[in-house]
Amino acid sequence: MATVSATKTASTAKNKTAAVKVKAKPSQTTNTYIYKGVDRKGSKIQGEINGTSPAIVKALLIKQGINVKSVSKKSKPLFGTSGKAIKPADIAVFSRQMATMMKAGVPLVQAFDIVADGLENPNMKSLVLEIRDDVAAGGGFAASLRKHPRYFDDLFCNLVDAGEQSGALETMLDRIATYKEKTEALKAKIKKAMTYPIAVIVVAIVVTGILLVKVVPQFAATFASFGADLPAFTLFVLHLSDLAQQWWFLGMIGIGGSFYLFKEAKLRSKKFAYLVDRYVLKLPIIGKIVYLSIMARFARTLSTTFAAGVPLIDALTSVAGAAGNRIYSDAILKVREDVSTGIQLNAALRSGNLFPTLLVQMSAIGEESGALDEMLDKVAIYYEGEVDNMVDNLTSLLEPMIISVLGILVGGLMVAMYLPIFQIGAVI
């Protein structure tokens, strides 16, 4: 795909393009258009550009020195967008690649083209090209990112905005990339530890269901010919088998519906989400990992924003949004209120009784020495290491628990089926 315009053309047409955009009605939506034309050198050119109407797109291209031959609206795929969904890991890679391009002195618009060419995910590539079109049309980098809040949160956009305002965009992108990489690495570590036990338990439940529906009824027919009373444990398993045969479909719907309702209730009800977050912190082992993860995220996010030159009060607002736990989000907002009244950060953290002593002391040292961002970075590294150790210990502890669950589910069914046979053999 050809580049919509060169950097110099974009900067020259910035003010003129803004006038064209004002004429668009607020109710109009932005669409992607495919254009063909001839550039100033007489070479044929084609590509994609965003706009609210073909007329505005033509005017924009003409201002950029392109003799437009045709403009047509890009049709959407019948069954939605192709390719994989855009994940936070994709955003982290995008941040690192953009930081590398900017450090190498590549112009911003050209950097988008280079990054997009190397992306394998079509959806991520389309997102990058859409941002490129907005920037090439005269919009700011941060303003273009804010049009996609699903992928770029307020923290990301605010840091990019700070980089644009200070003229240190490449430095800011490097810090954003480091922050994203550390955050995603922490998430991946926790997910990796939980994937194995969850997968084994799910397989065990599926196998148990198959045994109850297909195998146990065969034993039930055999037991019916014995003409003797069956053990209570065997009767219990036979009743479970009858229920599984009659209601297995409704049971699956009920389990899926329960997960869906739980997720929706957590999103829609602040009180319910608050209770869930509170009880998660009280869970053995897992609650400790969640707590350490919150502390690591708090220190990492505050260090990144404060080092970027964001005022402490504004930085705490971004940190509260990235906490991932309602209890600590409210606590951080309370710290923000205290700091806004003139109280030092370490004193505000200490008064909440929710933050560890190490974080409070390191914050005090950082405030006294004028190196708060460096102290918080060290705290983040420490707690990230603690999370790694806890996750490794959790993996070791879960292995015997998984074996016990498998033994109870599968072994219990086998014992229940063979117990009557053993009793009859003893009588004989």
Short mmCIF file of C-alpha atoms in Angstrom, two decimals:
data_model
loop_
_atom_site.label_atom_id
_atom_site.label_comp_id
_atom_site.label_asym_id
_atom_site.label_seq_id
_atom_site.Cartn_x
_atom_site.Cartn_y
_atom_site.Cartn_z
CA MET A 1 0.00 0.00 0.00
CA ALA A 2 1.33 3.40 -0.92
CA THR A 3 1.89 6.09 1.67
CA VAL A 4 -0.89 8.70 1.69
CA SER A 5 1.53 11.62 1.80
CA ALA A 6 5.06 12.48 2.77
CA THR A 7 5.80 14.13 6.10
CA LYS A 8 6.51 17.53 4.55
CA THR A 9 3.26 17.47 2.58
CA ALA A 10 1.30 16.53 5.71
CA SER A 11 2.74 19.43 7.70
CA THR A 12 2.07 21.90 4.84
CA ALA A 13 -1.54 20.78 4.37
CA LYS A 14 -2.29 20.62 8.10
CA ASN A 15 -4.10 23.94 8.44
CA LYS A 16 -5.90 23.64 5.10
CA THR A 17 -7.12 20.14 5.84
CA ALA A 18 -8.57 21.25 9.16
CA ALA A 19 -10.86 23.64 7.30
CA VAL A 20 -12.19 20.78 5.19
CA LYS A 21 -12.91 18.69 8.27
CA VAL A 22 -14.97 21.41 9.90
CA LYS A 23 -17.52 21.21 7.10
CA ALA A 24 -18.36 17.59 7.94
CA LYS A 25 -21.46 17.05 9.97
CA PRO A 26 -20.89 15.74 13.50
CA SER A 27 -23.27 12.87 12.84
CA GLN A 28 -21.17 11.54 9.93
CA THR A 29 -19.04 8.48 10.57
CA THR A 30 -15.51 7.90 9.33
CA ASN A 31 -15.10 5.21 6.65
CA THR A 32 -12.15 3.78 4.78
CA TYR A 33 -11.87 4.68 1.08
CA ILE A 34 -9.69 3.17 -1.64
CA TYR A 35 -8.25 5.76 -4.03
CA LYS A 36 -6.29 5.74 -7.27
CA GLY A 37 -4.49 8.70 -8.79
CA VAL A 38 -1.27 10.28 -9.98
CA ASP A 39 1.21 12.03 -7.72
CA ARG A 40 3.21 15.20 -8.47
CA LYS A 41 5.93 13.22 -10.21
CA GLY A 42 3.43 11.65 -12.60
CA SER A 43 3.62 8.20 -11.01
CA LYS A 44 0.49 6.16 -10.48
CA ILE A 45 -0.45 5.78 -6.84
CA GLN A 46 -3.16 3.97 -4.92
CA GLY A 47 -3.93 3.35 -1.28
CA GLU A 48 -6.43 3.70 1.53
CA ILE A 49 -7.49 6.79 3.48
CA ASN A 50 -10.14 7.56 6.11
CA GLY A 51 -12.82 10.19 5.63
CA THR A 52 -16.46 10.99 6.20
CA SER A 53 -17.41 11.23 2.51
CA PRO A 54 -15.87 10.78 -0.97
CA ALA A 55 -15.89 14.56 -1.52
CA ILE A 56 -13.86 15.23 1.61
CA VAL A 57 -11.47 12.43 0.71
CA LYS A 58 -10.93 13.89 -2.77
CA ALA A 59 -10.35 17.35 -1.31
CA LEU A 60 -7.83 15.94 1.15
CA LEU A 61 -5.94 14.08 -1.57
CA ILE A 62 -5.89 17.12 -3.86
CA LYS A 63 -4.41 19.23 -1.05
CA GLN A 64 -1.68 16.59 -0.78
CA GLY A 65 -0.79 16.95 -4.46
CA ILE A 66 -2.54 13.84 -5.76
CA ASN A 67 -4.54 13.97 -9.00
CA VAL A 68 -7.47 11.75 -8.04
CA LYS A 69 -8.78 9.30 -10.64
CA SER A 70 -11.21 7.30 -8.51
CA VAL A 71 -12.40 7.02 -4.90
CA SER A 72 -14.50 4.10 -3.68
CA LYS A 73 -15.62 3.04 -0.24
CA LYS A 74 -13.86 -0.05 1.04
CA SER A 75 -16.34 -2.87 1.56
CA LYS A 76 -16.34 -4.72 4.86
CA PRO A 77 -15.94 -8.50 4.98
CA LEU A 78 -19.25 -10.41 5.10
CA PHE A 79 -18.41 -12.26 8.28
CA GLY A 80 -16.53 -9.51 10.12
CA THR A 81 -12.85 -8.72 10.14
CA SER A 82 -10.41 -11.45 9.25
CA GLY A 83 -7.37 -12.38 11.27
CA LYS A 84 -6.75 -12.61 14.96
CA ALA A 85 -8.14 -10.23 17.54
CA ILE A 86 -5.86 -7.41 18.64
CA LYS A 87 -4.34 -8.31 22.01
CA PRO A 88 -2.43 -6.20 24.54
CA ALA A 89 0.73 -8.05 23.49
CA ASP A 90 0.25 -6.68 19.95
CA ILE A 91 0.06 -3.14 21.37
CA ALA A 92 3.26 -3.77 23.34
CA VAL A 93 5.07 -4.90 20.17
CA PHE A 94 3.71 -1.88 18.29
CA SER A 95 5.02 0.44 21.02
CA ARG A 96 8.50 -1.09 20.93
CA GLN A 97 8.70 -0.97 17.12
CA MET A 98 7.58 2.66 17.02
CA ALA A 99 10.11 3.55 19.71
CA THR A 100 12.86 1.87 17.68
CA MET A 101 11.85 3.67 14.48
CA MET A 102 11.73 7.06 16.20
CA LYS A 103 15.14 6.51 17.83
CA ALA A 104 16.57 5.70 14.40
CA GLY A 105 15.36 9.08 13.12
CA VAL A 106 12.62 7.70 10.84
CA PRO A 107 9.82 10.25 10.21
CA LEU A 108 6.62 9.44 12.10
CA VAL A 109 4.39 8.72 9.08
CA GLN A 110 7.05 6.57 7.44
CA ALA A 111 7.55 4.71 10.72
CA PHE A 112 3.88 3.67 10.64
CA ASP A 113 4.37 2.22 7.15
CA ILE A 114 7.46 0.25 8.17
CA VAL A 115 5.79 -1.13 11.29
CA ALA A 116 2.60 -2.02 9.41
CA ASP A 117 4.54 -3.92 6.74
CA GLY A 118 6.03 -6.19 9.39
CA LEU A 119 2.75 -7.06 11.12
CA GLU A 120 1.18 -10.47 10.51
CA ASN A 121 -2.17 -9.73 12.15
CA PRO A 122 -4.40 -8.07 9.48
CA ASN A 123 -6.51 -6.33 12.12
CA MET A 124 -3.47 -4.84 13.83
CA LYS A 125 -2.09 -3.77 10.47
CA SER A 126 -5.37 -2.03 9.58
CA LEU A 127 -5.33 -0.26 12.95
CA VAL A 128 -1.79 1.03 12.41
CA LEU A 129 -2.61 2.24 8.89
CA GLU A 130 -5.72 4.00 10.15
CA ILE A 131 -3.67 5.83 12.76
CA ARG A 132 -1.11 6.67 10.07
CA ASP A 133 -3.82 8.19 7.86
CA ASP A 134 -5.04 10.36 10.73
CA VAL A 135 -1.51 11.57 11.50
CA ALA A 136 -0.75 12.17 7.81
CA ALA A 137 -3.93 14.23 7.54
CA GLY A 138 -2.61 16.63 10.16
CA GLY A 139 -3.88 15.10 13.39
CA GLY A 140 -1.64 14.54 16.38
CA PHE A 141 -0.36 11.11 17.38
CA ALA A 142 -2.12 11.16 20.75
CA ALA A 143 -5.36 12.47 19.22
CA SER A 144 -5.30 9.62 16.69
CA LEU A 145 -4.76 7.06 19.45
CA ARG A 146 -7.69 8.43 21.45
CA LYS A 147 -10.00 7.43 18.60
CA HIS A 148 -9.31 3.81 19.54
CA PRO A 149 -9.93 3.60 23.32
CA ARG A 150 -10.46 -0.14 23.07
CA TYR A 151 -6.74 -0.63 22.39
CA PHE A 152 -5.10 2.50 23.79
CA ASP A 153 -6.10 3.50 27.32
CA ASP A 154 -5.87 6.97 28.85
CA LEU A 155 -2.45 6.23 30.32
CA PHE A 156 -1.01 5.35 26.90
CA CYS A 157 -2.55 8.39 25.23
CA ASN A 158 -1.52 10.79 28.00
CA LEU A 159 2.10 9.64 27.84
CA VAL A 160 2.21 10.04 24.06
CA ASP A 161 0.63 13.47 24.42
CA ALA A 162 3.29 14.43 26.98
CA GLY A 163 5.99 13.26 24.58
CA GLU A 164 4.56 15.33 21.73
CA GLN A 165 4.26 18.43 23.89
CA SER A 166 7.81 18.14 25.25
CA GLY A 167 9.40 17.20 21.92
CA ALA A 168 10.71 13.91 23.31
CA LEU A 169 8.33 11.48 21.64
CA GLU A 170 11.00 8.85 20.98
CA THR A 171 11.98 8.79 24.67
CA MET A 172 8.36 8.58 25.74
CA LEU A 173 7.61 5.75 23.33
CA ASP A 174 10.58 3.85 24.73
CA ARG A 175 9.22 4.23 28.26
CA ILE A 176 5.75 3.19 27.14
CA ALA A 177 7.19 0.12 25.40
CA THR A 178 9.14 -0.85 28.51
CA TYR A 179 6.05 -0.40 30.67
CA LYS A 180 3.89 -2.49 28.32
CA GLU A 181 6.50 -5.24 28.07
CA LYS A 182 6.89 -5.49 31.84
CA THR A 183 3.12 -5.53 32.36
CA GLU A 184 2.49 -8.17 29.70
CA ALA A 185 5.36 -10.31 30.99
CA LEU A 186 3.81 -10.28 34.46
CA LYS A 187 0.39 -11.22 33.09
CA ALA A 188 1.87 -13.98 30.94
CA LYS A 189 3.68 -15.45 33.95
CA ILE A 190 0.46 -15.69 35.95
CA LYS A 191 -1.57 -17.04 33.02
CA LYS A 192 1.06 -19.68 32.33
CA ALA A 193 0.90 -20.92 35.91
CA MET A 194 -2.90 -21.12 35.87
CA THR A 195 -3.34 -22.64 32.39
CA TYR A 196 -2.08 -26.12 33.24
CA PRO A 197 -4.18 -26.80 36.36
CA ILE A 198 -7.31 -25.32 34.79
CA ALA A 199 -6.85 -27.42 31.65
CA VAL A 200 -6.34 -30.60 33.68
CA ILE A 201 -9.40 -29.95 35.84
CA VAL A 202 -11.55 -29.24 32.77
CA VAL A 203 -10.39 -32.47 31.12
CA ALA A 204 -11.09 -34.38 34.35
CA ILE A 205 -14.63 -32.98 34.49
CA VAL A 206 -15.23 -33.89 30.82
CA VAL A 207 -13.94 -37.44 31.37
CA THR A 208 -16.11 -37.79 34.46
CA GLY A 209 -19.14 -36.64 32.49
CA ILE A 210 -18.46 -39.19 29.75
CA LEU A 211 -18.13 -41.95 32.34
CA LEU A 212 -21.42 -40.96 33.99
CA VAL A 213 -23.31 -40.82 30.67
CA LYS A 214 -21.76 -43.76 28.78
CA VAL A 215 -20.04 -46.18 31.18
CA VAL A 216 -22.02 -46.12 34.43
CA PRO A 217 -25.35 -47.03 32.71
CA GLN A 218 -23.72 -50.30 31.51
CA PHE A 219 -22.88 -51.19 35.09
CA ALA A 220 -26.39 -50.20 36.21
CA ALA A 221 -27.91 -52.77 33.84
CA THR A 222 -25.61 -55.44 35.29
CA PHE A 223 -26.43 -54.47 38.87
CA ALA A 224 -30.15 -54.75 38.16
CA SER A 225 -29.75 -58.50 37.62
CA PHE A 226 -28.05 -59.04 40.99
CA GLY A 227 -31.25 -58.76 42.98
CA ALA A 228 -29.34 -57.49 46.03
CA ASP A 229 -29.08 -54.18 47.83
CA LEU A 230 -26.33 -51.96 46.45
CA PRO A 231 -23.88 -49.96 48.61
CA ALA A 232 -24.88 -46.37 49.38
CA PHE A 233 -21.88 -45.00 47.46
CA THR A 234 -22.84 -46.96 44.35
CA LEU A 235 -26.45 -45.78 44.57
CA PHE A 236 -25.23 -42.20 44.84
CA VAL A 237 -23.15 -42.56 41.66
CA LEU A 238 -26.06 -44.20 39.83
CA HIS A 239 -28.32 -41.27 40.75
CA LEU A 240 -25.66 -38.86 39.47
CA SER A 241 -25.54 -40.84 36.24
CA ASP A 242 -29.32 -40.55 35.82
CA LEU A 243 -29.15 -36.80 36.38
CA ALA A 244 -26.26 -36.44 33.94
CA GLN A 245 -28.13 -38.37 31.24
CA GLN A 246 -31.31 -36.34 31.60
CA TRP A 247 -29.98 -32.86 32.30
CA TRP A 248 -26.44 -32.72 30.85
CA PHE A 249 -27.41 -30.17 28.21
CA LEU A 250 -29.12 -27.87 30.68
CA GLY A 251 -26.16 -28.30 33.01
CA MET A 252 -23.75 -27.06 30.35
CA ILE A 253 -26.01 -24.09 29.60
CA GLY A 254 -26.23 -23.37 33.32
CA ILE A 255 -22.44 -23.39 33.74
CA GLY A 256 -21.93 -21.14 30.70
CA GLY A 257 -24.73 -18.84 31.82
CA SER A 258 -23.27 -18.60 35.32
CA PHE A 259 -19.90 -17.47 33.96
CA TYR A 260 -21.61 -14.94 31.70
CA LEU A 261 -23.80 -13.54 34.48
CA PHE A 262 -20.82 -13.33 36.82
CA LYS A 263 -18.82 -11.39 34.22
CA GLU A 264 -21.70 -9.02 33.46
CA ALA A 265 -22.47 -8.45 37.13
CA LYS A 266 -18.83 -7.61 37.80
CA LEU A 267 -18.83 -5.10 34.94
CA ARG A 268 -22.19 -3.48 35.70
CA SER A 269 -22.33 -3.53 39.51
CA LYS A 270 -19.63 -1.62 41.33
CA LYS A 271 -20.71 -3.10 44.67
CA PHE A 272 -20.51 -6.67 43.36
CA ALA A 273 -17.10 -6.03 41.78
CA TYR A 274 -15.90 -4.54 45.06
CA LEU A 275 -16.97 -7.66 46.97
CA VAL A 276 -15.35 -9.98 44.42
CA ASP A 277 -12.07 -8.05 44.52
CA ARG A 278 -12.12 -8.10 48.32
CA TYR A 279 -12.61 -11.88 48.56
CA VAL A 280 -10.02 -12.56 45.85
CA LEU A 281 -7.42 -10.83 48.03
CA LYS A 282 -8.36 -13.15 50.92
CA LEU A 283 -7.86 -16.37 48.95
CA PRO A 284 -4.90 -18.47 50.12
CA ILE A 285 -1.79 -18.17 47.92
CA ILE A 286 -3.74 -16.69 44.97
CA GLY A 287 -4.72 -13.65 47.03
CA LYS A 288 -1.05 -13.02 47.85
CA ILE A 289 -0.11 -13.20 44.17
CA VAL A 290 -2.89 -10.76 43.25
CA TYR A 291 -1.74 -8.39 46.02
CA LEU A 292 1.89 -8.46 44.85
CA SER A 293 0.78 -7.95 41.26
CA ILE A 294 -1.19 -4.85 42.25
CA MET A 295 1.82 -3.43 44.10
CA ALA A 296 4.10 -4.12 41.13
CA ARG A 297 1.63 -2.51 38.73
CA PHE A 298 1.19 0.50 41.03
CA ALA A 299 4.94 1.12 41.30
CA ARG A 300 5.61 0.50 37.61
CA THR A 301 2.79 2.75 36.38
CA LEU A 302 3.56 5.60 38.79
CA SER A 303 7.27 5.40 37.97
CA THR A 304 6.60 5.56 34.23
CA THR A 305 4.14 8.46 34.39
CA PHE A 306 6.15 10.49 36.90
CA ALA A 307 9.37 10.02 34.88
CA ALA A 308 7.48 11.25 31.81
CA GLY A 309 6.91 14.60 33.51
CA VAL A 310 3.25 14.00 34.33
CA PRO A 311 2.24 15.85 37.54
CA LEU A 312 1.92 13.52 40.53
CA ILE A 313 -1.82 14.17 40.96
CA ASP A 314 -2.54 13.37 37.32
CA ALA A 315 -0.21 10.37 37.48
CA LEU A 316 -2.13 8.95 40.45
CA THR A 317 -5.35 9.23 38.44
CA SER A 318 -3.83 7.07 35.70
CA VAL A 319 -2.47 4.63 38.29
CA ALA A 320 -5.92 4.22 39.84
CA GLY A 321 -7.34 3.26 36.46
CA ALA A 322 -4.60 0.68 35.92
CA ALA A 323 -4.80 -0.92 39.38
CA GLY A 324 -7.10 -3.76 38.27
CA ASN A 325 -8.76 -3.97 41.70
CA ARG A 326 -11.61 -1.81 42.95
CA ILE A 327 -10.37 -1.72 46.53
CA TYR A 328 -6.97 -0.39 45.54
CA SER A 329 -8.42 1.89 42.87
CA ASP A 330 -10.45 3.62 45.57
CA ALA A 331 -7.43 3.66 47.88
CA ILE A 332 -5.24 5.28 45.22
CA LEU A 333 -7.90 7.91 44.54
CA LYS A 334 -7.94 8.63 48.29
CA VAL A 335 -4.13 9.01 48.17
CA ARG A 336 -4.60 11.42 45.26
CA GLU A 337 -7.00 13.54 47.31
CA ASP A 338 -4.53 13.67 50.20
CA VAL A 339 -1.63 14.61 47.92
CA SER A 340 -3.70 17.38 46.35
CA THR A 341 -4.10 18.95 49.82
CA GLY A 342 -0.32 19.14 50.28
CA ILE A 343 0.39 15.84 52.06
CA GLN A 344 3.49 13.98 50.90
CA LEU A 345 3.00 10.79 48.91
CA ASN A 346 4.60 8.53 51.52
CA ALA A 347 2.39 9.96 54.28
CA ALA A 348 -0.73 9.48 52.16
CA LEU A 349 0.26 5.89 51.41
CA ARG A 350 0.94 5.17 55.08
CA SER A 351 -2.44 6.53 56.21
CA GLY A 352 -4.34 4.10 53.98
CA ASN A 353 -2.97 0.98 55.75
CA LEU A 354 -3.24 -0.93 52.46
CA PHE A 355 0.24 -0.37 51.09
CA PRO A 356 3.35 -2.29 52.25
CA THR A 357 6.05 -0.71 54.36
CA LEU A 358 8.66 -1.15 51.64
CA LEU A 359 6.64 0.92 49.17
CA VAL A 360 6.05 3.65 51.76
CA GLN A 361 9.71 3.83 52.78
CA MET A 362 11.03 3.84 49.23
CA SER A 363 8.56 6.58 48.33
CA ALA A 364 9.81 8.65 51.27
CA ILE A 365 13.43 8.18 50.15
CA GLY A 366 12.52 9.09 46.60
CA GLU A 367 10.71 12.26 47.64
CA GLU A 368 13.60 13.37 49.85
CA SER A 369 16.25 12.67 47.22
CA GLY A 370 14.23 13.94 44.25
CA ALA A 371 14.43 10.54 42.54
CA LEU A 372 10.91 9.23 43.12
CA ASP A 373 10.68 7.57 39.71
CA GLU A 374 13.92 5.62 40.25
CA MET A 375 12.86 4.42 43.70
CA LEU A 376 9.47 3.32 42.40
CA ASP A 377 11.14 1.50 39.52
CA LYS A 378 13.22 -0.48 42.03
CA VAL A 379 10.08 -1.28 44.01
CA ALA A 380 8.38 -2.50 40.83
CA ILE A 381 11.34 -4.76 40.00
CA TYR A 382 11.27 -6.20 43.53
CA TYR A 383 7.56 -7.01 43.52
CA GLU A 384 7.70 -8.41 40.00
CA GLY A 385 10.40 -10.79 41.23
CA GLU A 386 8.21 -11.72 44.19
CA VAL A 387 5.34 -12.51 41.85
CA ASP A 388 7.62 -14.77 39.79
CA ASN A 389 8.66 -16.67 42.92
CA MET A 390 5.09 -17.01 44.17
CA VAL A 391 3.89 -18.25 40.79
CA ASP A 392 6.66 -20.86 40.68
CA ASN A 393 5.70 -22.03 44.18
CA LEU A 394 2.03 -22.12 43.19
CA THR A 395 2.84 -24.42 40.27
CA SER A 396 4.63 -26.82 42.61
CA LEU A 397 1.76 -26.80 45.10
CA LEU A 398 -0.93 -27.33 42.48
CA GLU A 399 0.55 -30.54 41.06
CA PRO A 400 -0.34 -32.77 44.07
CA MET A 401 -3.73 -31.06 44.34
CA ILE A 402 -4.45 -31.85 40.68
CA ILE A 403 -3.51 -35.50 41.22
CA SER A 404 -5.86 -35.62 44.22
CA VAL A 405 -8.74 -34.18 42.20
CA LEU A 406 -8.19 -36.67 39.40
CA GLY A 407 -8.05 -39.52 41.89
CA ILE A 408 -11.28 -38.47 43.59
CA LEU A 409 -13.24 -37.97 40.36
CA VAL A 410 -12.09 -40.89 38.21
CA GLY A 411 -10.97 -43.29 40.95
CA GLY A 412 -14.13 -42.66 42.98
CA LEU A 413 -16.32 -43.66 40.04
CA MET A 414 -14.37 -46.85 39.48
CA VAL A 415 -14.56 -47.81 43.16
CA ALA A 416 -18.31 -47.16 43.21
CA MET A 417 -18.84 -49.44 40.18
CA TYR A 418 -16.70 -52.32 41.40
CA LEU A 419 -17.74 -52.21 45.06
CA PRO A 420 -20.91 -54.30 44.53
CA ILE A 421 -18.89 -56.91 42.59
CA PHE A 422 -16.39 -57.16 45.44
CA GLN A 423 -19.22 -57.61 47.95
CA ILE A 424 -20.86 -60.37 45.92
CA GLY A 425 -17.51 -62.13 45.60
CA ALA A 426 -17.08 -62.00 49.39
CA VAL A 427 -20.55 -63.50 49.93
CA ILE A 428 -19.85 -66.32 47.48
#
